[in-house]
Tab-separated table of N, CA and C and ligand atoms in Angstrom:
chain	number	residue	atom	x	y	z
A	1	ILE	N	90.889	67.915	90.659
A	1	ILE	CA	90.703	67.071	89.463
A	1	ILE	C	91.437	65.748	89.672
A	2	VAL	N	90.743	64.649	89.403
A	2	VAL	CA	91.425	63.348	89.407
A	2	VAL	C	91.834	63.059	87.967
A	3	TRP	N	93.080	63.291	87.677
A	3	TRP	CA	93.575	63.263	86.293
A	3	TRP	C	93.332	61.905	85.636
A	4	SER	N	93.499	60.818	86.404
A	4	SER	CA	93.412	59.478	85.822
A	4	SER	C	91.989	59.161	85.361
A	5	ARG	N	90.993	59.864	85.874
A	5	ARG	CA	89.608	59.591	85.497
A	5	ARG	C	89.203	60.291	84.222
A	6	LEU	N	90.083	61.073	83.666
A	6	LEU	CA	89.715	61.869	82.499
A	6	LEU	C	90.062	61.178	81.179
A	7	GLY	N	90.569	59.950	81.253
A	7	GLY	CA	90.878	59.212	80.031
A	7	GLY	C	91.919	59.929	79.196
A	8	SER	N	91.744	59.908	77.867
A	8	SER	CA	92.758	60.512	77.002
A	8	SER	C	92.792	62.028	77.181
A	9	ALA	N	91.624	62.606	77.489
A	9	ALA	CA	91.610	64.046	77.771
A	9	ALA	C	92.491	64.331	78.985
A	10	GLY	N	92.408	63.434	79.961
A	10	GLY	CA	93.225	63.578	81.161
A	10	GLY	C	94.704	63.516	80.831
A	11	LYS	N	95.046	62.663	79.861
A	11	LYS	CA	96.439	62.544	79.433
A	11	LYS	C	96.927	63.890	78.874
A	12	ASP	N	96.082	64.509	78.022
A	12	ASP	CA	96.458	65.810	77.459
A	12	ASP	C	96.592	66.866	78.554
A	13	LEU	N	95.610	66.833	79.470
A	13	LEU	CA	95.660	67.802	80.562
A	13	LEU	C	96.883	67.555	81.440
A	14	GLY	N	97.185	66.258	81.628
A	14	GLY	CA	98.358	65.915	82.415
A	14	GLY	C	99.625	66.445	81.755
A	15	LEU	N	99.666	66.351	80.427
A	15	LEU	CA	100.821	66.863	79.675
A	15	LEU	C	100.904	68.381	79.842
A	16	LEU	N	99.732	69.032	79.719
A	16	LEU	CA	99.678	70.485	79.869
A	16	LEU	C	100.186	70.884	81.251
A	17	ARG	N	99.712	70.117	82.239
A	17	ARG	CA	100.118	70.406	83.610
A	17	ARG	C	101.629	70.245	83.751
A	18	HIS	N	102.163	69.216	83.102
A	18	HIS	CA	103.605	68.982	83.159
A	18	HIS	C	104.368	70.149	82.527
A	19	VAL	N	103.883	70.606	81.373
A	19	VAL	CA	104.540	71.713	80.675
A	19	VAL	C	104.510	72.970	81.543
A	20	LEU	N	103.330	73.233	82.136
A	20	LEU	CA	103.195	74.422	82.971
A	20	LEU	C	104.131	74.346	84.176
A	21	SER	N	104.194	73.170	84.802
A	21	SER	CA	104.989	73.065	86.020
A	21	SER	C	106.482	73.083	85.721
A	22	SER	N	106.861	72.835	84.454
A	22	SER	CA	108.286	72.856	84.135
A	22	SER	C	108.745	74.229	83.658
A	23	MET	N	107.784	75.172	83.610
A	23	MET	CA	108.170	76.526	83.197
A	23	MET	C	108.960	77.192	84.328
A	24	PRO	N	109.871	78.101	83.973
A	24	PRO	CA	110.660	78.748	85.018
A	24	PRO	C	109.761	79.552	85.941
A	25	PRO	N	110.168	79.688	87.232
A	25	PRO	CA	109.336	80.447	88.150
A	25	PRO	C	109.165	81.878	87.650
A	26	SER	N	107.945	82.347	87.732
A	26	SER	CA	107.659	83.672	87.188
A	26	SER	C	107.864	84.733	88.244
A	27	GLY	N	108.596	85.757	87.917
A	27	GLY	CA	108.719	86.910	88.797
A	27	GLY	C	107.646	87.917	88.435
A	28	GLY	N	106.709	87.509	87.646
A	28	GLY	CA	105.664	88.398	87.138
A	28	GLY	C	105.929	88.665	85.679
A	29	GLY	N	104.956	88.398	84.845
A	29	GLY	CA	105.128	88.680	83.427
A	29	GLY	C	105.978	87.647	82.709
A	30	GLY	N	106.270	86.537	83.363
A	30	GLY	CA	106.986	85.466	82.697
A	30	GLY	C	108.431	85.800	82.372
A	31	ASN	N	109.013	86.730	83.101
A	31	ASN	CA	110.395	87.105	82.823
A	31	ASN	C	111.342	86.587	83.895
A	32	GLY	N	111.036	85.402	84.430
A	32	GLY	CA	111.912	84.821	85.423
A	32	GLY	C	111.987	85.693	86.662
A	33	GLY	N	113.168	85.855	87.211
A	33	GLY	CA	113.305	86.615	88.446
A	33	GLY	C	113.538	88.099	88.243
A	34	ALA	N	113.457	88.571	87.007
A	34	ALA	CA	113.807	89.970	86.734
A	34	ALA	C	112.906	90.952	87.465
A	35	ALA	N	111.617	90.665	87.508
A	35	ALA	CA	110.686	91.577	88.185
A	35	ALA	C	110.955	91.601	89.687
A	36	LEU	N	111.263	90.428	90.232
A	36	LEU	CA	111.562	90.360	91.667
A	36	LEU	C	112.849	91.117	91.972
A	37	THR	N	113.854	90.928	91.129
A	37	THR	CA	115.113	91.652	91.326
A	37	THR	C	114.882	93.159	91.248
A	38	ALA	N	114.027	93.582	90.317
A	38	ALA	CA	113.706	95.012	90.197
A	38	ALA	C	113.021	95.508	91.462
A	39	LYS	N	112.135	94.696	92.012
A	39	LYS	CA	111.431	95.080	93.235
A	39	LYS	C	112.409	95.201	94.405
A	40	ILE	N	113.315	94.236	94.497
A	40	ILE	CA	114.325	94.257	95.566
A	40	ILE	C	115.227	95.483	95.405
A	41	ASN	N	115.620	95.769	94.169
A	41	ASN	CA	116.459	96.950	93.919
A	41	ASN	C	115.742	98.236	94.322
A	42	SER	N	114.433	98.318	94.042
A	42	SER	CA	113.669	99.512	94.438
A	42	SER	C	113.646	99.645	95.951
A	43	LEU	N	113.374	98.549	96.628
A	43	LEU	CA	113.329	98.588	98.098
A	43	LEU	C	114.666	99.061	98.656
A	44	ILE	N	115.747	98.554	98.063
A	44	ILE	CA	117.084	98.916	98.538
A	44	ILE	C	117.346	100.407	98.304
A	45	SER	N	116.900	100.913	97.159
A	45	SER	CA	117.180	102.328	96.885
A	45	SER	C	116.234	103.266	97.633
A	46	GLU	N	115.067	102.754	98.017
A	46	GLU	CA	114.088	103.609	98.723
A	46	GLU	C	114.338	103.656	100.230
A	47	ASN	N	115.156	102.753	100.742
A	47	ASN	CA	115.373	102.679	102.186
A	47	ASN	C	116.856	102.797	102.497
A	48	THR	N	117.201	103.803	103.302
A	48	THR	CA	118.606	104.002	103.657
A	48	THR	C	119.188	102.735	104.276
A	49	VAL	N	118.389	102.119	105.151
A	49	VAL	CA	118.817	100.864	105.766
A	49	VAL	C	117.712	99.832	105.559
A	50	ILE	N	118.059	98.702	104.972
A	50	ILE	CA	117.071	97.640	104.777
A	50	ILE	C	117.676	96.313	105.227
A	51	VAL	N	116.865	95.572	105.974
A	51	VAL	CA	117.293	94.274	106.494
A	51	VAL	C	116.361	93.211	105.932
A	52	PHE	N	116.878	92.349	105.074
A	52	PHE	CA	116.120	91.179	104.647
A	52	PHE	C	116.325	90.157	105.759
A	53	SER	N	115.215	89.714	106.329
A	53	SER	CA	115.235	89.084	107.639
A	53	SER	C	114.288	87.894	107.678
A	54	LYS	N	114.356	87.145	108.773
A	54	LYS	CA	113.315	86.148	109.068
A	54	LYS	C	112.948	86.332	110.533
A	55	THR	N	111.668	86.209	110.831
A	55	THR	CA	111.206	86.430	112.204
A	55	THR	C	111.794	85.397	113.165
A	56	THR	N	112.222	84.254	112.611
A	56	THR	CA	112.718	83.158	113.440
A	56	THR	C	114.239	83.186	113.622
A	57	CYS	N	114.888	84.182	113.026
A	57	CYS	CA	116.351	84.181	112.966
A	57	CYS	C	116.958	85.044	114.073
A	58	PRO	N	117.708	84.425	114.995
A	58	PRO	CA	118.286	85.195	116.107
A	58	PRO	C	119.307	86.245	115.658
A	59	TYR	N	120.022	85.962	114.566
A	59	TYR	CA	120.986	86.952	114.051
A	59	TYR	C	120.245	88.190	113.544
A	60	CYS	N	119.078	87.953	112.955
A	60	CYS	CA	118.254	89.065	112.456
A	60	CYS	C	117.771	89.918	113.619
A	61	THR	N	117.321	89.248	114.680
A	61	THR	CA	116.851	89.959	115.874
A	61	THR	C	117.963	90.820	116.439
A	62	LYS	N	119.165	90.272	116.442
A	62	LYS	CA	120.308	91.000	116.989
A	62	LYS	C	120.555	92.293	116.196
A	63	VAL	N	120.520	92.165	114.871
A	63	VAL	CA	120.752	93.334	114.015
A	63	VAL	C	119.623	94.361	114.191
A	64	LYS	N	118.388	93.888	114.179
A	64	LYS	CA	117.252	94.807	114.308
A	64	LYS	C	117.265	95.497	115.672
A	65	ASN	N	117.632	94.758	116.716
A	65	ASN	CA	117.713	95.363	118.048
A	65	ASN	C	118.819	96.416	118.122
A	66	LEU	N	119.953	96.128	117.484
A	66	LEU	CA	121.053	97.101	117.479
A	66	LEU	C	120.608	98.386	116.780
A	67	LEU	N	119.979	98.244	115.628
A	67	LEU	CA	119.527	99.423	114.879
A	67	LEU	C	118.497	100.207	115.693
A	68	THR	N	117.590	99.486	116.340
A	68	THR	CA	116.571	100.136	117.165
A	68	THR	C	117.228	100.878	118.326
A	69	ASP	N	118.206	100.242	118.966
A	69	ASP	CA	118.915	100.880	120.078
A	69	ASP	C	119.635	102.146	119.620
A	70	LEU	N	120.074	102.150	118.378
A	70	LEU	CA	120.795	103.313	117.839
A	70	LEU	C	119.829	104.363	117.281
A	71	ASP	N	118.515	104.121	117.432
A	71	ASP	CA	117.494	105.040	116.895
A	71	ASP	C	117.592	105.181	115.386
A	72	VAL	N	118.013	104.117	114.739
A	72	VAL	CA	118.125	104.126	113.279
A	72	VAL	C	116.827	103.585	112.685
A	73	GLN	N	116.253	104.357	111.774
A	73	GLN	CA	115.062	103.870	111.069
A	73	GLN	C	115.510	102.866	110.012
A	74	PHE	N	114.817	101.766	109.940
A	74	PHE	CA	115.171	100.777	108.928
A	74	PHE	C	113.921	100.060	108.452
A	75	LYS	N	114.051	99.484	107.273
A	75	LYS	CA	112.986	98.660	106.723
A	75	LYS	C	113.388	97.210	106.913
A	76	ALA	N	112.474	96.411	107.462
A	76	ALA	CA	112.718	94.975	107.570
A	76	ALA	C	111.741	94.251	106.655
A	77	VAL	N	112.277	93.362	105.842
A	77	VAL	CA	111.425	92.489	105.026
A	77	VAL	C	111.568	91.087	105.600
A	78	GLU	N	110.497	90.607	106.203
A	78	GLU	CA	110.540	89.294	106.869
A	78	GLU	C	110.201	88.203	105.848
A	79	LEU	N	111.236	87.559	105.342
A	79	LEU	CA	111.060	86.627	104.218
A	79	LEU	C	110.204	85.418	104.587
A	80	ASP	N	110.216	85.039	105.868
A	80	ASP	CA	109.436	83.857	106.268
A	80	ASP	C	107.946	84.167	106.417
A	81	THR	N	107.569	85.434	106.257
A	81	THR	CA	106.144	85.768	106.335
A	81	THR	C	105.533	85.936	104.937
A	82	LEU	N	106.353	85.809	103.900
A	82	LEU	CA	105.832	85.928	102.536
A	82	LEU	C	105.077	84.652	102.165
A	83	ALA	N	104.121	84.798	101.268
A	83	ALA	CA	103.253	83.663	100.927
A	83	ALA	C	104.007	82.579	100.158
A	84	GLY	N	103.589	81.357	100.378
A	84	GLY	CA	104.080	80.218	99.601
A	84	GLY	C	105.588	80.119	99.600
A	85	ASP	N	106.165	79.994	98.375
A	85	ASP	CA	107.625	79.862	98.282
A	85	ASP	C	108.276	81.191	97.907
A	86	GLU	N	107.542	82.299	98.143
A	86	GLU	CA	108.081	83.624	97.802
A	86	GLU	C	109.398	83.905	98.540
A	87	GLY	N	109.422	83.533	99.825
A	87	GLY	CA	110.620	83.802	100.622
A	87	GLY	C	111.856	83.162	100.008
A	88	ALA	N	111.701	81.925	99.539
A	88	ALA	CA	112.820	81.213	98.910
A	88	ALA	C	113.241	81.926	97.624
A	89	LYS	N	112.251	82.443	96.882
A	89	LYS	CA	112.564	83.174	95.645
A	89	LYS	C	113.334	84.459	95.958
A	90	TRP	N	112.899	85.158	97.007
A	90	TRP	CA	113.607	86.377	97.408
A	90	TRP	C	115.035	86.042	97.817
A	91	GLN	N	115.192	84.950	98.567
A	91	GLN	CA	116.534	84.564	98.998
A	91	GLN	C	117.414	84.248	97.796
A	92	GLU	N	116.813	83.601	96.786
A	92	GLU	CA	117.556	83.272	95.572
A	92	GLU	C	117.956	84.550	94.832
A	93	ALA	N	117.027	85.488	94.741
A	93	ALA	CA	117.312	86.760	94.063
A	93	ALA	C	118.381	87.553	94.830
A	94	LEU	N	118.302	87.508	96.159
A	94	LEU	CA	119.305	88.204	96.979
A	94	LEU	C	120.671	87.549	96.827
A	95	HIS	N	120.655	86.227	96.710
A	95	HIS	CA	121.916	85.508	96.506
A	95	HIS	C	122.547	85.912	95.175
A	96	ALA	N	121.708	85.979	94.130
A	96	ALA	CA	122.213	86.358	92.810
A	96	ALA	C	122.769	87.783	92.845
A	97	LYS	N	122.124	88.636	93.612
A	97	LYS	CA	122.529	90.045	93.654
A	97	LYS	C	123.766	90.280	94.514
A	98	SER	N	123.790	89.634	95.696
A	98	SER	CA	124.804	89.977	96.695
A	98	SER	C	125.803	88.864	96.981
A	99	GLY	N	125.532	87.659	96.453
A	99	GLY	CA	126.392	86.537	96.775
A	99	GLY	C	126.116	85.983	98.158
A	100	GLN	N	125.089	86.491	98.811
A	100	GLN	CA	124.746	86.054	100.169
A	100	GLN	C	123.330	85.518	100.194
A	101	ARG	N	123.188	84.280	100.682
A	101	ARG	CA	121.862	83.670	100.747
A	101	ARG	C	121.260	83.772	102.146
A	102	THR	N	122.125	83.882	103.169
A	102	THR	CA	121.621	83.878	104.546
A	102	THR	C	120.981	85.209	104.905
A	103	VAL	N	120.143	85.149	105.936
A	103	VAL	CA	119.605	86.343	106.561
A	103	VAL	C	120.245	86.487	107.940
A	104	PRO	N	120.378	87.688	108.468
A	104	PRO	CA	120.019	88.949	107.842
A	104	PRO	C	120.921	89.291	106.663
A	105	ASN	N	120.322	89.964	105.677
A	105	ASN	CA	121.092	90.478	104.545
A	105	ASN	C	120.835	91.978	104.523
A	106	VAL	N	121.879	92.742	104.847
A	106	VAL	CA	121.712	94.164	105.141
A	106	VAL	C	122.333	95.025	104.045
A	107	PHE	N	121.576	96.033	103.628
A	107	PHE	CA	122.058	97.036	102.680
A	107	PHE	C	121.922	98.413	103.321
A	108	ILE	N	122.969	99.211	103.191
A	108	ILE	CA	122.951	100.580	103.701
A	108	ILE	C	123.308	101.515	102.551
A	109	ARG	N	122.424	102.487	102.301
A	109	ARG	CA	122.615	103.427	101.187
A	109	ARG	C	122.965	102.705	99.886
A	110	GLY	N	122.255	101.622	99.638
A	110	GLY	CA	122.438	100.884	98.393
A	110	GLY	C	123.614	99.950	98.379
A	111	GLN	N	124.401	100.018	99.446
A	111	GLN	CA	125.625	99.209	99.501
A	111	GLN	C	125.361	97.927	100.279
A	112	HIS	N	125.802	96.801	99.726
A	112	HIS	CA	125.646	95.536	100.444
A	112	HIS	C	126.640	95.489	101.586
A	113	ILE	N	126.118	95.371	102.821
A	113	ILE	CA	126.975	95.324	104.005
A	113	ILE	C	127.280	93.881	104.380
A	114	GLY	N	126.266	93.021	104.342
A	114	GLY	CA	126.455	91.618	104.670
A	114	GLY	C	125.467	91.167	105.734
A	115	GLY	N	125.927	90.264	106.587
A	115	GLY	CA	125.061	89.682	107.604
A	115	GLY	C	125.282	90.310	108.968
A	116	CYS	N	124.836	89.585	109.988
A	116	CYS	CA	124.916	90.083	111.355
A	116	CYS	C	126.353	90.401	111.758
A	117	SER	N	127.267	89.465	111.478
A	117	SER	CA	128.650	89.669	111.922
A	117	SER	C	129.268	90.895	111.255
A	118	ASP	N	128.869	91.159	110.004
A	118	ASP	CA	129.402	92.334	109.289
A	118	ASP	C	128.880	93.638	109.898
A	119	VAL	N	127.609	93.620	110.289
A	119	VAL	CA	127.014	94.822	110.899
A	119	VAL	C	127.644	95.081	112.266
A	120	ILE	N	127.819	94.006	113.046
A	120	ILE	CA	128.432	94.151	114.376
A	120	ILE	C	129.878	94.650	114.241
A	121	LYS	N	130.574	94.124	113.236
A	121	LYS	CA	131.959	94.543	113.015
A	121	LYS	C	132.019	96.042	112.692
A	122	ALA	N	131.131	96.471	111.791
A	122	ALA	CA	131.089	97.898	111.434
A	122	ALA	C	130.780	98.734	112.675
A	123	PHE	N	129.857	98.241	113.498
A	123	PHE	CA	129.508	98.975	114.722
A	123	PHE	C	130.711	99.051	115.648
A	124	ASP	N	131.386	97.924	115.867
A	124	ASP	CA	132.536	97.884	116.770
A	124	ASP	C	133.668	98.787	116.279
A	125	GLU	N	133.739	98.959	114.981
A	125	GLU	CA	134.794	99.812	114.418
A	125	GLU	C	134.324	101.255	114.263
A	126	ASN	N	133.178	101.563	114.866
A	126	ASN	CA	132.601	102.920	114.806
A	126	ASN	C	132.334	103.388	113.382
A	127	LYS	N	132.024	102.443	112.498
A	127	LYS	CA	131.782	102.814	111.107
A	127	LYS	C	130.300	102.764	110.753
A	128	LEU	N	129.520	102.120	111.604
A	128	LEU	CA	128.131	101.843	111.228
A	128	LEU	C	127.313	103.126	111.077
A	129	VAL	N	127.389	104.001	112.070
A	129	VAL	CA	126.567	105.211	112.041
A	129	VAL	C	127.012	106.122	110.898
A	130	SER	N	128.316	106.202	110.654
A	130	SER	CA	128.807	107.008	109.524
A	130	SER	C	128.277	106.471	108.203
A	131	LEU	N	128.291	105.152	108.090
A	131	LEU	CA	127.761	104.523	106.870
A	131	LEU	C	126.296	104.920	106.667
A	132	ILE	N	125.539	104.826	107.760
A	132	ILE	CA	124.108	105.114	107.689
A	132	ILE	C	123.874	106.579	107.355
A	133	ASN	N	124.679	107.465	107.954
A	133	ASN	CA	124.503	108.905	107.730
A	133	ASN	C	125.163	109.383	106.449
A	134	GLY	N	125.856	108.481	105.765
A	134	GLY	CA	126.510	108.861	104.521
A	134	GLY	C	127.695	109.777	104.748
A	135	GLU	N	128.312	109.620	105.929
A	135	GLU	CA	129.484	110.436	106.262
A	135	GLU	C	130.731	109.600	106.049
A	136	PRO	N	131.871	110.285	105.869
A	136	PRO	CA	133.111	109.525	105.788
A	136	PRO	C	133.333	108.791	107.108
A	137	ALA	N	133.865	107.577	107.046
A	137	ALA	CA	134.064	106.783	108.255
A	137	ALA	C	135.006	107.499	109.202
A	138	THR	N	134.624	107.501	110.488
A	138	THR	CA	135.477	108.141	111.489
A	138	THR	C	136.219	107.103	112.319
A	139	GLY	N	135.769	105.865	112.230
A	139	GLY	CA	136.366	104.822	113.061
A	139	GLY	C	137.441	104.077	112.312
A	140	GLY	N	137.540	102.791	112.598
A	140	GLY	CA	138.487	101.948	111.891
A	140	GLY	C	139.849	101.954	112.534
A	141	THR	N	140.853	101.669	111.734
A	141	THR	CA	142.188	101.450	112.270
A	141	THR	C	142.987	102.743	112.364
A	142	GLY	N	142.333	103.856	112.120
A	142	GLY	CA	142.995	105.134	112.283
A	142	GLY	C	143.901	105.490	111.131
A	143	ALA	N	143.535	105.064	109.930
A	143	ALA	CA	144.347	105.395	108.763
A	143	ALA	C	144.362	106.914	108.543
A	144	GLY	N	143.292	107.560	108.968
A	144	GLY	CA	143.236	109.017	108.937
A	144	GLY	C	143.101	109.580	107.538
A	145	ALA	N	143.126	110.908	107.472
A	145	ALA	CA	143.000	111.570	106.172
A	145	ALA	C	144.327	111.460	105.430
A	146	GLY	N	144.218	111.421	104.155
A	146	GLY	CA	145.471	111.360	103.437
A	146	GLY	C	145.337	110.978	102.023
B	201	GSH	N1	127.150	84.471	109.900
B	201	GSH	C1	125.811	84.857	109.512
B	201	GSH	C2	125.571	86.300	109.960
B	201	GSH	O1	126.379	86.832	110.712
B	201	GSH	O2	124.596	86.908	109.514
B	201	GSH	C3	124.805	83.900	110.142
B	201	GSH	C4	123.414	84.080	109.571
B	201	GSH	C5	122.635	82.782	109.592
B	201	GSH	O3	123.191	81.695	109.879
B	201	GSH	N2	121.355	82.894	109.300
B	201	GSH	C6	120.514	81.744	109.167
B	201	GSH	C7	120.177	81.504	107.705
B	201	GSH	O4	120.081	82.430	106.922
B	201	GSH	C8	119.181	81.973	109.865
B	201	GSH	S1	119.391	82.199	111.637
B	201	GSH	N3	119.984	80.216	107.353
B	201	GSH	C9	119.592	79.856	106.006
B	201	GSH	C10	118.165	80.144	105.747
B	201	GSH	O5	117.401	80.537	106.652
B	201	GSH	O6	117.766	79.980	104.600
């Protein structure tokens, strides 16, 4: 539509378009990001290990390769493959939820673990597999039972 060719009707339509474009982004049903947050929460609770990732991100590749090497099943959501600006919306929702905007953003058993460096740290401290299996941590600084 060439808005300027519509005369006064075009002005009204232009106003309508302005009103529509100034509405908050819809997560579905006009409830802002609530539906998206609910979807993200479901994914997190349905998957023991979930990696919010981007196909172009080397840190994401590192985490996914580590999990694969450990024979750990995980769900990867590749945010850069989502349509339009969906990926940015997911990143915003993840930021609101976890305080972390970067990818990889990893959750294990519903718990926010963090990014690549956090996963590697847990692995180096022999805590990663216990976390995934829902076992008490066996690694770490040797604080032991008590
Ligand atoms: N220290 C972070 C980690 O260990 O996970 C680094 C992660 C990072 O820098 N990720 C980049 C990122 O999320 C992609 S490679 N950049 C912002 C963006 O893609 O929106």
